[in-house]
Coordinates of C-alpha atoms in Angstrom, one line a residue:
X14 CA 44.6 196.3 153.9
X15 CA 41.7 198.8 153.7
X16 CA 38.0 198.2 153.1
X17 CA 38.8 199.3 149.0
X18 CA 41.6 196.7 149.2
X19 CA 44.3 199.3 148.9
X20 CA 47.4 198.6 151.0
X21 CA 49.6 201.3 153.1
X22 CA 52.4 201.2 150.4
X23 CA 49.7 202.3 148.3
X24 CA 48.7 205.1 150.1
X25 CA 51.9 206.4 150.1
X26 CA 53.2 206.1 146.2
X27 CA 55.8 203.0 147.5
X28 CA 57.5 201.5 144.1
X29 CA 60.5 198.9 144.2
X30 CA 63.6 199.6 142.2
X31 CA 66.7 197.4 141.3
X32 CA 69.8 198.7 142.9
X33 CA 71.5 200.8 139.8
X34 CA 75.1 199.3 140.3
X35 CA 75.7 195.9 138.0
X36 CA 75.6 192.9 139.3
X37 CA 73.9 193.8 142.5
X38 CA 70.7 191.5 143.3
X39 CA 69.2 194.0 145.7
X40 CA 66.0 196.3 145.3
X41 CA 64.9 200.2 147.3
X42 CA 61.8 201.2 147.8
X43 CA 61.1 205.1 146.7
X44 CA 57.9 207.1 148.1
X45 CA 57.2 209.3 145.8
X46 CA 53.9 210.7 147.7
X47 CA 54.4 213.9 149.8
X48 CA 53.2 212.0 152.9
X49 CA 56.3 209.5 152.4
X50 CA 58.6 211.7 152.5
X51 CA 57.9 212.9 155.3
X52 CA 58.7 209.5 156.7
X53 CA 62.1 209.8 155.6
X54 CA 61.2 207.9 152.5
X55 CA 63.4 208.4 149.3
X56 CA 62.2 210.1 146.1
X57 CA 62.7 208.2 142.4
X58 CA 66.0 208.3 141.2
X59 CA 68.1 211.3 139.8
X60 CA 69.8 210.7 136.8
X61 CA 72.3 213.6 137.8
X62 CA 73.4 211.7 141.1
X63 CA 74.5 208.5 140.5
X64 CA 74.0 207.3 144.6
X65 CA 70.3 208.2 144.0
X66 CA 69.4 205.0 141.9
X67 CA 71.8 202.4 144.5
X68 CA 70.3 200.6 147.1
X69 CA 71.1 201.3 150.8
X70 CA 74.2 199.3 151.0
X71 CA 75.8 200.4 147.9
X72 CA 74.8 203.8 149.0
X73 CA 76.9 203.9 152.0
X74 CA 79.6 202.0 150.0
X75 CA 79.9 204.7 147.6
X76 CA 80.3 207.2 149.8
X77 CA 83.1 206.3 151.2
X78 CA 84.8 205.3 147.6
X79 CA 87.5 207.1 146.1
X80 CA 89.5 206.2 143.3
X81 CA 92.3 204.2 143.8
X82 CA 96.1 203.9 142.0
X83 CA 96.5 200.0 141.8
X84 CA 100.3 198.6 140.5
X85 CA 100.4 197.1 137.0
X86 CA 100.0 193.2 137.0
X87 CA 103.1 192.9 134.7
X88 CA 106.1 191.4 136.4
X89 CA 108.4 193.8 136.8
X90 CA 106.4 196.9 136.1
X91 CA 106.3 199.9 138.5
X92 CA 103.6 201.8 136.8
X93 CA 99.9 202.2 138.4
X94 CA 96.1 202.3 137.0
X95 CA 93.6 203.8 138.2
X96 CA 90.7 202.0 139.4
X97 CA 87.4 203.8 139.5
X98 CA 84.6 204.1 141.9
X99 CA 82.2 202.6 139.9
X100 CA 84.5 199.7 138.9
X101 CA 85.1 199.3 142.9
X102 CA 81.1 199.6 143.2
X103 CA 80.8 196.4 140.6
X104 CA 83.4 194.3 142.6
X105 CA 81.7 195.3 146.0
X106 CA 78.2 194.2 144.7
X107 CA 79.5 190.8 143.1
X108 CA 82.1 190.7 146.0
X109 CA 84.8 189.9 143.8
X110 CA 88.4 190.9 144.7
X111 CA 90.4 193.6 143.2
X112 CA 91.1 193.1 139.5
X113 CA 94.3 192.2 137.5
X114 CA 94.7 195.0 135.2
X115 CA 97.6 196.8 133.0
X116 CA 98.6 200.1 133.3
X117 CA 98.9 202.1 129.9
X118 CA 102.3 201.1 128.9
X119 CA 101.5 197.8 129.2
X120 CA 98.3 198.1 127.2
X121 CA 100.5 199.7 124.4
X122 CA 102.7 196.5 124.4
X123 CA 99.5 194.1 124.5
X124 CA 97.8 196.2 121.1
X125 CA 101.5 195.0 119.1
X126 CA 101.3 191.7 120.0
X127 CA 99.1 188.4 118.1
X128 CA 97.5 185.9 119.6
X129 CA 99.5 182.1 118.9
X130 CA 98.2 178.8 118.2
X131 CA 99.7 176.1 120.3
X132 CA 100.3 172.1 119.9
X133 CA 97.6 170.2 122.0
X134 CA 100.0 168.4 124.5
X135 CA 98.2 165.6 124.6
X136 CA 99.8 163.2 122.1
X137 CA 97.9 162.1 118.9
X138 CA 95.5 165.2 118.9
X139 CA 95.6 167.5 115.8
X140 CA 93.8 170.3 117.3
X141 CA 95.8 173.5 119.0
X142 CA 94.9 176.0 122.1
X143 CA 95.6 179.4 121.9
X144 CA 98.6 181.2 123.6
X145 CA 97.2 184.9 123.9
X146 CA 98.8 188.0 124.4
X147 CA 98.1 189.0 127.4
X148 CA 99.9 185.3 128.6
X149 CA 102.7 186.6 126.4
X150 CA 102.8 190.0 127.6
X151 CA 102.8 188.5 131.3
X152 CA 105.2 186.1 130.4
X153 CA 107.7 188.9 129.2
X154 CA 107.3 189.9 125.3
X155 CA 107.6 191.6 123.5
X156 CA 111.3 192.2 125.4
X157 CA 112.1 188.4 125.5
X158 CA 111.3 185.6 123.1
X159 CA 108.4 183.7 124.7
X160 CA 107.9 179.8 124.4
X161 CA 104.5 178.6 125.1
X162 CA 104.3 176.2 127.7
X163 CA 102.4 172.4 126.5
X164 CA 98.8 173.2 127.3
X165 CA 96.0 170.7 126.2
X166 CA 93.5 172.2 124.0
X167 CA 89.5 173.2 124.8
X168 CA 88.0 169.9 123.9
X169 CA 90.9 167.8 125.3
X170 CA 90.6 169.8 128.5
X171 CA 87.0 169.7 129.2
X172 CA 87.3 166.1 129.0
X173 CA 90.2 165.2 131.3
X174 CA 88.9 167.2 134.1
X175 CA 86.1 164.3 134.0
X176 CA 88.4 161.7 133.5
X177 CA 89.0 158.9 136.6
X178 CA 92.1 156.1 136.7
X179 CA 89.5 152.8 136.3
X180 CA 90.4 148.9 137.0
X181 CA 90.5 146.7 133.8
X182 CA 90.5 143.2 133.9
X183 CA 93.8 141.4 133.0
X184 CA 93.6 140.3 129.0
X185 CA 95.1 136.7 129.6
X186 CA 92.9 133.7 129.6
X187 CA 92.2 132.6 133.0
X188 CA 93.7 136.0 135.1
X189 CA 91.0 137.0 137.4
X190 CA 94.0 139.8 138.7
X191 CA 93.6 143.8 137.4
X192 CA 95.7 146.6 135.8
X193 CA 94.9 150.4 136.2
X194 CA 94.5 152.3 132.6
X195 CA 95.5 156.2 134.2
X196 CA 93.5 159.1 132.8
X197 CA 96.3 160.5 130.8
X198 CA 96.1 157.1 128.5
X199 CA 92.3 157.6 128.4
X200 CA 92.6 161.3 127.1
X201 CA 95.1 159.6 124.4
X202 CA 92.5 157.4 123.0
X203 CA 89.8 160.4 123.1
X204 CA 92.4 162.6 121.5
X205 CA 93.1 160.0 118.6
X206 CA 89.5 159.2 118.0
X207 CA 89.2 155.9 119.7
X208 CA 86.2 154.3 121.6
X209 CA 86.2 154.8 125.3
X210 CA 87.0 151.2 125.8
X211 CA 90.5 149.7 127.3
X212 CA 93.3 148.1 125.5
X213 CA 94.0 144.7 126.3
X214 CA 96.6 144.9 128.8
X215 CA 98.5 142.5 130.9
X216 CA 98.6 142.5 135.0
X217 CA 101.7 142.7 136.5
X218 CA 101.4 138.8 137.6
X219 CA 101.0 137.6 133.8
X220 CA 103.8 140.7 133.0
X221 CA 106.7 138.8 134.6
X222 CA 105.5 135.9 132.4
X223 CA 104.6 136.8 129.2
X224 CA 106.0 140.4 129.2
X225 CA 108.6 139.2 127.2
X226 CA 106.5 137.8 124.5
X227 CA 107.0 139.7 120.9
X228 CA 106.6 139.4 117.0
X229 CA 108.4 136.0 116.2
X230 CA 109.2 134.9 112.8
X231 CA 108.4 131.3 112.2
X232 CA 109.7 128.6 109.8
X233 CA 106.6 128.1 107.2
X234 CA 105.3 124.6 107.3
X235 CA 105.9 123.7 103.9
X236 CA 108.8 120.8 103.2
X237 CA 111.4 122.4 101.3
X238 CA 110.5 126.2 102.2
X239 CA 112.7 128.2 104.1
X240 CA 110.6 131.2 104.3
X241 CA 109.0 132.4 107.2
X242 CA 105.9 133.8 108.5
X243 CA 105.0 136.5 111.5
X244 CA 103.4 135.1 114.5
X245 CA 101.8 138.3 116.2
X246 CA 102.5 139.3 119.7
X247 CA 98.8 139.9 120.1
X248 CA 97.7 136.3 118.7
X249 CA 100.7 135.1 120.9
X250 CA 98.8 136.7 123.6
X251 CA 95.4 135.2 122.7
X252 CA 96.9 131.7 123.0
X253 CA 98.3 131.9 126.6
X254 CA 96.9 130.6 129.7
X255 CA 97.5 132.1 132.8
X256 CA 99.6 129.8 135.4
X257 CA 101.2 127.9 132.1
X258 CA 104.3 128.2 130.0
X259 CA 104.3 130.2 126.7
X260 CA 102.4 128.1 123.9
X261 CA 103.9 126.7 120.8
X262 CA 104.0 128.3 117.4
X263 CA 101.2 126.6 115.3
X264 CA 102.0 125.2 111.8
X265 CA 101.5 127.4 109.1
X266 CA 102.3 128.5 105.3
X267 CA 104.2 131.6 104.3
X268 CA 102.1 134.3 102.2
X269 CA 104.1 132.9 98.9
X270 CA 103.0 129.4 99.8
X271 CA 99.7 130.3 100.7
X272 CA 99.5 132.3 97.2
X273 CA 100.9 129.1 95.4
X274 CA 98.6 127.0 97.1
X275 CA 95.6 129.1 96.7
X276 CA 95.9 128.6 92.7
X277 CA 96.5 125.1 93.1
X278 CA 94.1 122.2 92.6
X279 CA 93.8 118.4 93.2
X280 CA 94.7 116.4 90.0
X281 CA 93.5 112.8 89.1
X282 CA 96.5 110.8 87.7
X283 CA 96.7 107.3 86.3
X284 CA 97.7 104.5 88.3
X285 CA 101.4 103.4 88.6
X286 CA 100.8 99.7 87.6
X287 CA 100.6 98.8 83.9
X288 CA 96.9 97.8 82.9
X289 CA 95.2 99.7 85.4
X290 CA 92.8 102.1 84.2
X291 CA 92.6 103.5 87.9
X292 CA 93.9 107.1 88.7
X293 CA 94.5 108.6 92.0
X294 CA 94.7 111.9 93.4
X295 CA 97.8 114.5 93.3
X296 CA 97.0 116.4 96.4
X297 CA 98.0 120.1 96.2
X298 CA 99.8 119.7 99.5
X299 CA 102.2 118.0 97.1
X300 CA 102.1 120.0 94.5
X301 CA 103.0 123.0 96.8
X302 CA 106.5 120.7 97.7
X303 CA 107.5 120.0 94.6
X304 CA 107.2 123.6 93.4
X305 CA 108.7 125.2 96.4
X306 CA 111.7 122.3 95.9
X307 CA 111.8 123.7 91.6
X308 CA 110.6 120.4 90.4
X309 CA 108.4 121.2 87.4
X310 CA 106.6 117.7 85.5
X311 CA 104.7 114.9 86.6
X312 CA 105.1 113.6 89.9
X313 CA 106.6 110.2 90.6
X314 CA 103.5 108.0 90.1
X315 CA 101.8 106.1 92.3
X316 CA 99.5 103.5 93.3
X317 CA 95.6 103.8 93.3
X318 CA 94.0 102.8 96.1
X319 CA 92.6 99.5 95.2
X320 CA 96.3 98.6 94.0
X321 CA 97.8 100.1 97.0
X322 CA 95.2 98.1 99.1
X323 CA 96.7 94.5 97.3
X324 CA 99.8 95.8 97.4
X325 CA 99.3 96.0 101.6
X326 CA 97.9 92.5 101.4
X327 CA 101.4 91.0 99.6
X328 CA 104.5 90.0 101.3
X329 CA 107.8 90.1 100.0
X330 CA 109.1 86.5 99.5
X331 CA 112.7 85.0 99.3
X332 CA 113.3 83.3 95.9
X333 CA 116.0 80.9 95.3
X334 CA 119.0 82.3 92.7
X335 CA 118.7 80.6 89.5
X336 CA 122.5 79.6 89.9
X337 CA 122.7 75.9 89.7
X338 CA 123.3 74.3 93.9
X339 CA 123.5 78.2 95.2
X340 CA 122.5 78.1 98.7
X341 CA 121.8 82.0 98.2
X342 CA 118.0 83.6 97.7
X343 CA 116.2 87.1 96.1
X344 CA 113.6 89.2 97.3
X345 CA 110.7 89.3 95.1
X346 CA 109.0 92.6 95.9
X347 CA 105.4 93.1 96.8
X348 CA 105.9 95.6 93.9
X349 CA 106.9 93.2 91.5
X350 CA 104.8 90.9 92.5
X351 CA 101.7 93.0 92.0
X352 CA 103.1 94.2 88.3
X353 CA 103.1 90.2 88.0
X354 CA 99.5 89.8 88.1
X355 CA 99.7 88.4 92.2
X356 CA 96.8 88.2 93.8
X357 CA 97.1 88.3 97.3
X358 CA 96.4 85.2 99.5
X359 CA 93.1 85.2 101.5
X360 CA 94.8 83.5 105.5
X361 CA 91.5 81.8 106.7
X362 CA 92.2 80.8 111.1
X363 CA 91.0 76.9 111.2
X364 CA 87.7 76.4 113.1
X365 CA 88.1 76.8 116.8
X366 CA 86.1 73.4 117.0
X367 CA 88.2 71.3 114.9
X368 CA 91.3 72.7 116.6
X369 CA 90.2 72.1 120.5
X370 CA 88.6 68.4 119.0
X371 CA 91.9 67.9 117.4
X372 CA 93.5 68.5 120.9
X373 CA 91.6 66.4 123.1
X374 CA 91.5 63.3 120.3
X375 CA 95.0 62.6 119.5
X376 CA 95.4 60.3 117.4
X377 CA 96.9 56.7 117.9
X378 CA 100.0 55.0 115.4
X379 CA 98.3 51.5 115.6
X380 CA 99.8 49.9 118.3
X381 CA 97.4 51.8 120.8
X382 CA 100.0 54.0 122.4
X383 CA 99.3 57.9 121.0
X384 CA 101.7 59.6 118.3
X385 CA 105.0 60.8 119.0
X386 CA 106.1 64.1 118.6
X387 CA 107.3 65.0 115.4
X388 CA 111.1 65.2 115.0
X389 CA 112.3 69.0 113.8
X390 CA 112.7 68.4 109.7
X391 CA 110.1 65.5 109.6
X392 CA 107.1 66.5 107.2
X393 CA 103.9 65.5 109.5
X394 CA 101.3 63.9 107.1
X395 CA 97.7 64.9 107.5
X396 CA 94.6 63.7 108.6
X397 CA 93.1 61.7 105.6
X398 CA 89.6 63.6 105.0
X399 CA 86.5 62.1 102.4
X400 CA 86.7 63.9 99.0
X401 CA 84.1 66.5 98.2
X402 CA 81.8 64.5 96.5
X403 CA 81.6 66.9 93.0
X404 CA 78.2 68.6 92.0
X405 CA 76.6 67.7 89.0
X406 CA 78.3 69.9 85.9
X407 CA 81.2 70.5 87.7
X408 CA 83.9 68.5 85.9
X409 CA 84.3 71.4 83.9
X410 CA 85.0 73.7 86.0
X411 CA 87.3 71.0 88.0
X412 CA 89.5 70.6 85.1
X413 CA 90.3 74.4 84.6
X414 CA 93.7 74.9 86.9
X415 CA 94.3 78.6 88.2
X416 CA 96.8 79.9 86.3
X417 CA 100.2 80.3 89.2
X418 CA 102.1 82.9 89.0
X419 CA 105.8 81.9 89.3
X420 CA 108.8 84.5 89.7
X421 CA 111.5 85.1 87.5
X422 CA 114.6 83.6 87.4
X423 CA 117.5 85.5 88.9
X424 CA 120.4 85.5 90.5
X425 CA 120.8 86.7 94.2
X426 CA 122.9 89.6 95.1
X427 CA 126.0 87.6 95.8
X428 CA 126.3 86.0 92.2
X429 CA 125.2 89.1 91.0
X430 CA 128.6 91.2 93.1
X431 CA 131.3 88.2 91.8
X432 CA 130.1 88.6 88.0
X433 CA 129.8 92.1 87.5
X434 CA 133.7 92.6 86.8
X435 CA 134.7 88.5 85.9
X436 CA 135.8 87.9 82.3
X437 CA 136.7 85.1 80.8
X438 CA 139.9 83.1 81.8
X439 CA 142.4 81.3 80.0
X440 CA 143.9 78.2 82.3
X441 CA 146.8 76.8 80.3
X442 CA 146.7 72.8 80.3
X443 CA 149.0 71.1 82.3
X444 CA 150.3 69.0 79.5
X445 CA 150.2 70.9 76.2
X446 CA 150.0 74.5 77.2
X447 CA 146.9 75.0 75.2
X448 CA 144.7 77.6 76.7
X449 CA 141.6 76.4 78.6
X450 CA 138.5 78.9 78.5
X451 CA 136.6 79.6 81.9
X452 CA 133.6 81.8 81.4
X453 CA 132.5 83.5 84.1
X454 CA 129.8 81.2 85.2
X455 CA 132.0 78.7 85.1
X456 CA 134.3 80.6 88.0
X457 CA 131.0 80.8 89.9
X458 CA 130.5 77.6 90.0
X459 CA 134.4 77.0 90.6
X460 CA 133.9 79.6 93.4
X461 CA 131.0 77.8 95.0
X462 CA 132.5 74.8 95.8
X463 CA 130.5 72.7 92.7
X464 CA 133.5 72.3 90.4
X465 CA 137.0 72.0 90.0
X466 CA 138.9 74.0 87.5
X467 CA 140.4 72.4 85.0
X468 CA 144.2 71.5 84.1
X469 CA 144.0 69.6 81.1
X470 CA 142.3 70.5 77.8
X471 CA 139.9 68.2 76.0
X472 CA 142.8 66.8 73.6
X473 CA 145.0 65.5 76.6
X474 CA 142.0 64.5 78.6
X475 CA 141.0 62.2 75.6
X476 CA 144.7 60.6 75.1
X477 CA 144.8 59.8 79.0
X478 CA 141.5 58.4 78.7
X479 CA 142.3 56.1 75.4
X480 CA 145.3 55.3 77.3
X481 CA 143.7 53.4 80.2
X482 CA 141.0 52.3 78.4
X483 CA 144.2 49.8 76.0
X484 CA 145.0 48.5 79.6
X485 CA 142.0 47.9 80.9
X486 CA 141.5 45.6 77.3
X487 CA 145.3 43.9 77.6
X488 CA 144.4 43.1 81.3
X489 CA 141.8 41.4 79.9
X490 CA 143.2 39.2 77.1
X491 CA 146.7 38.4 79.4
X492 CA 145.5 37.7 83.1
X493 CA 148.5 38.2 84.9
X494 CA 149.3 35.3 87.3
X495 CA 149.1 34.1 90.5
X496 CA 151.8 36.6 92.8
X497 CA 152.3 38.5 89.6
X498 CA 150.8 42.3 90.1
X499 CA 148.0 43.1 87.2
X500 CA 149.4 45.2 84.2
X501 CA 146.2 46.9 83.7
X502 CA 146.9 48.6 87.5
X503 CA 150.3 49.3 86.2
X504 CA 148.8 50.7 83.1
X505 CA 145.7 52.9 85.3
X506 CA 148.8 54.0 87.8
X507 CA 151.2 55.1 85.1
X508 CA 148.3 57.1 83.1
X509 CA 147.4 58.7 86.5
X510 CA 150.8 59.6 87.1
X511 CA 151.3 60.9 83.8
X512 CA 147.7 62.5 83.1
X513 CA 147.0 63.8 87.0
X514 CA 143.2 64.4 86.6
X515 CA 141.3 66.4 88.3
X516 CA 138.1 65.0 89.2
X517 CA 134.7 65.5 88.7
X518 CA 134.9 66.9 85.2
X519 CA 133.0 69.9 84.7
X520 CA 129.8 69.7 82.0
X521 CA 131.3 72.5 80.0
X522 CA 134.7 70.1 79.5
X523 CA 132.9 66.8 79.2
X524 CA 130.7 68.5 76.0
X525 CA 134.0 69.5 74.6
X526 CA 136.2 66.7 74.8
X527 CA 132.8 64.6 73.3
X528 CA 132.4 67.0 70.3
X529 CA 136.8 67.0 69.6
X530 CA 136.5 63.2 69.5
X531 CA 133.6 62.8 67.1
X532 CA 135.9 65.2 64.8
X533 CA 138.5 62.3 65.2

């Protein structure tokens, strides 16, 4: 640099130039002074010669150029195109290869042809690539009929080149094991506008297991219904555990029982026993059974719960039949005991004192040695124990009883079974032929063993009894003597022959033959 701070390049006219030919990066320098060229420097460019503006390189390129006759890139065409010098000049300084081009047939064919737009082939996208003609020319239209091949579109494109196969955990409770969602699932998720995130999936472990598992249809929980209701593969899914055995359908309602029952509501009802002013509650649960069964109306009725408390604290107990020396019994319900008025009976345990004194003291039966043990069927009298000496205005109160509650009279089931279908019967006497009436309870008693039936009717039994009462009176007035036999015997024997009387004597024929002989 010289003492005015001008350089050499200044001194003679240098200037830098871009190289003329596109896409080339590199510059010339042109000396434009007269001292310059004489160095064998170049001069500015010459719009009338194209070489003048290149630099060096492209220079020496270009003079060695000529156009060239390059084949068409249609299959199957033999005609050419030219490609000129500075075309070749643009590939040399870009160093790009040789072109694709059409010759001017070709070109023709491309002008008549349209552009097509194509299916994505990625399933559940709506959008389309394009097929273009210069694919359909290459592919062989216009002379043949052209199918497009599947191509994904633009968007779904860009995407998949970024996609990668990734490891997602397995989606059963408990599996610490893997499965691998592929990139072509992912793009069909992107595709169908769904969040980059992976399905729940199965490994292959849990696959054998519960890759069988599927929509089931199960029985609805309601008594009665026969519907059913869809038990979910995927809430199937949710419920298994890895290393155990498919789970259990859970317990629920149909959608018309679950509508039913959505309407429904719990409803306070009176209590079952008469008197009580009590109610208790009519689920809906209930409700739902009866409706699903058609049942329409009040429910059966129940207890409340204070009755159905007492009701827990009875027993049923074994009353004797009302029949007259029936060895048979009756079960008095807890039911009918609490519509009786029954209270229940409060069971106090005796003191653990007095039972372990009672133990260790036995008593002794006077003669010093200590009590036998009682014989089964002997009623063991207890311990005489001081009165309660009574509080001052308690008499009252002493003299009031507690009303007891007794049960009805009635006949046990046996009675009850050889009634149903007796009448009455009519036993013809033994002497006369007149007919004897056996009512039904009569033939009961007959049939337990208590009576006899009868063979003679009230009229006969009278005459047989008048009969021996006249002997037992001449036996009296005419003793019969020594070694002579007694005519009243005679006169009982020959009336027992004649009259052959049962014995004992029913009640029923006793009353009768009393009332035909007051007639008399």
């Amino acid at each position: 640099m010289g003492s005015a701070g001008f350089t050499l390049a200044d001194r003679l006219g240098a200037k830098s130039f871009p190289c003329s030919i596109a896409g080339c990066t590199r510059t010339w320098i042109s000396l434009s002074s007269g001292k310059g060229l004489k160095l064998g420097g170049r001069n500015a460019p010459d719009p009338n010669d194209p070489a003048s503006g290149m630099c060096d390189p492209c220079r020496e390129k270009f003079a060695k150029l000529q156009p060239q006759e390059r084949r068409c890139e249609r299959p199957g065409c033999e005609h050419t195109w030219t490609w000129s010098v500075p075309a070749q000049m643009e590939a040399f300084a870009a160093r790009k290869p040789p072109p694709q081009m059409l010759c001017a047939t070709c070109e023709e064919k491309l002008a008549g042809l349209e552009d097509k737009p194509v299916p994505c082939s990625v399933p559940g996208c709506t959008r389309a690539s394009v097929f273009s003609k210069r694919a359909q020319l290459l592919a062989g239209a216009p002379d043949v009929e052209v199918t497009p091949a599947a191509t994904m579109c633009g968007p779904c494109e860009g995407v998949f080149k970024k996609l990668k196969d990734r490891q997602v955990n397995c989606g059963i409770n408990g599996c610490k094991n893997k499965w691998v969602w592929a990139a072509s699932e992912q793009i069909q998720d992107y595709a169908t506008g769904k969040p980059n995130e992976p399905p729940r999936r199965m490994c292959d472990e849990c696959k054998a297991v519960f890759g069988g598992v599927a929509d089931r249809e199960v029985r609805c929980r309601t008594s009665g219904c026969k519907k059913t209701w869809t038990w979910s593969r995927s809430d199937q899914l949710d419920a298994c555990v890895a290393g155990k055995a498919p789970p259990k359908a859970p317990h629920r309602m149909c959608q018309s029982c679950l509508d039913i029952y959505s309407r429904l509501k719990d409803v306070e009802r009176p209590c079952r026993r008469p008197g009580c002013k009590r109610t208790w509650t009519d689920k809906r649960g209930a409700q739902l059974a009866r409706a699903v069964r058609g049942k329409t109306g009040d429910p059966y009725p129940h207890y409340c719960e204070e009755c159905e408390k007492e009701m827990g604290d009875l027993e049923d107990r074994a009353v004797p039949c009302k029949t007259d020396h029936c060895p048979g019994t009756w079960t008095w319900t807890k039911a009918q005991q609490l519509v009786a008025g029954v209270k229940p009976q409060i069971k106090e345990p005796p003191p653990v004192e007095a039972v372990a004194a009672g133990a260790a003291t036995p008593r002794s039966n006077g003669n010093g040695a200590p009590p036998a043990a009682p014989v089964e069927g002997q009623v063991v009298e207890a311990a005489a124990t001081p009165a309660p000496v009574p509080a001052p205005g308690s008499r009252r109160r002493d003299r009031k009883r507690r009303r007891e509650i007794r049960p009805p009279e009635r006949r046990c089931e046996a009675c009850v079974e050889y009634l149903k279908d007796r009448k009455t019967r009519e036993i013809p006497c033994k002497n006369c032929a007149t007919p004897i009436y056996w009512p039904p309870e009569s033939q009961l008693q007959t049939h337990l063993g208590n009576w006899a039936e009868p063979s003679l009717c009230g009229a006969c039994k009278r005459d047989v009894t008048e009969a021996a009462r006249v002997a037992q009176r001449e036996a009296l007035r005419h003793p019969p003597l020594p070694g002579q036999q007694a005519p009243a015997e005679n006169g009982q024997g020959a009336s027992a022959g004649a009259g052959d009387e049962p014995a004992p004597a029913p009640p029923e024929t006793a009353a009768d033959e009393a009332s035909q002989s007051a007639s008399n």
